[in-house]
Structures are given as C-alpha cells and as structure tokens.
XYZ file of C-alpha atoms in Angstrom:
74
model
C 0.000 0.005 0.025
C 1.040 3.588 -0.396
C 0.961 4.202 3.365
C 3.084 1.227 4.367
C 2.235 -1.873 6.396
C 3.595 -0.390 9.610
C 0.902 2.272 9.751
C -1.770 -0.310 9.072
C -0.553 -2.611 11.852
C -0.229 0.333 14.266
C -3.756 1.539 13.494
C -5.234 -1.965 13.932
C -3.470 -2.394 17.264
C -4.644 0.965 18.517
C -8.184 0.218 17.428
C -8.170 -3.131 19.172
C -6.706 -1.585 22.292
C -9.462 1.050 22.427
C -12.139 -1.537 21.742
C -10.992 -3.779 24.575
C -10.867 -0.823 26.997
C -14.333 0.511 26.095
C -15.958 -2.873 25.798
C -16.925 -3.348 29.493
C -18.273 0.165 29.798
C -20.414 -0.147 26.739
C -21.649 -3.573 27.917
C -22.654 -2.207 31.339
C -24.337 0.810 29.755
C -26.448 -1.416 27.494
C -27.289 -3.675 30.400
C -28.392 -0.789 32.631
C -30.377 0.940 29.894
C -32.407 -2.112 28.808
C -32.463 -3.856 32.193
C -30.904 -7.039 30.824
C -29.271 -9.549 33.147
C -25.494 -9.893 33.225
C -25.565 -13.520 32.024
C -27.557 -12.653 28.885
C -24.747 -10.254 27.839
C -21.925 -12.664 28.251
C -20.129 -13.529 25.006
C -20.437 -17.305 25.433
C -19.966 -18.160 21.759
C -17.070 -15.722 21.276
C -19.213 -13.830 18.704
C -17.441 -10.519 19.404
C -14.034 -12.047 18.835
C -14.976 -13.740 15.639
C -16.682 -10.584 14.398
C -13.582 -8.463 15.142
C -11.478 -10.877 13.058
C -13.970 -10.850 10.260
C -14.193 -7.030 10.134
C -10.437 -6.758 10.427
C -9.899 -8.970 7.404
C -12.543 -7.070 5.392
C -10.909 -3.835 6.360
C -7.414 -5.021 5.249
C -8.820 -6.449 1.983
C -10.525 -3.164 1.100
C -7.510 -1.147 2.060
C -5.223 -3.232 -0.193
C -7.823 -3.188 -3.028
C -8.369 0.637 -2.860
C -4.750 1.643 -2.253
C -3.249 -0.720 -4.776
C -0.520 1.271 -6.493
C -0.296 1.183 -10.292
C 2.430 -0.905 -11.926
C 3.884 2.251 -13.518
C 4.929 4.800 -10.815
C 5.107 7.683 -13.267
C-alpha cells in the first residue's frame, strides 16, 4: 500500500486496544439501559472475537484493493 504496512498494523493495534478498553463500559451501559441480566450479555460463543477478526480482514482487504498502486509509478 502507499501508506506502508507499519501504519496499518499500528492503527489496527490501537483500534483493538481502544475496543478492549471501552468494551466493559459499553456492555454495562447497555445492560443498565435495557435492564438485561448480566448473564444474557456474556459472550459465550465468542461472537465478538470472531466478528472483530472478520471485520479486520474485510478492512485489510478493502484497504489493499483501494490503495493498490499502479504498476507504473510515473
């Protein structure tokens, strides 16, 4: 890509870090707002983890497809 793989890896790591830090707060806010029980909000099937991997792969695929440099740099 034109921006380099290091920027892509750094942005993905920062995004995952922010998501893991904000996850419990968002989960508790949803639980308090709707009055759901704690056990109904537990990620028993690891849906969130699998979804993050899927969205990460989609993001990387689109990034490479859109930012694909031409074969002739001039």
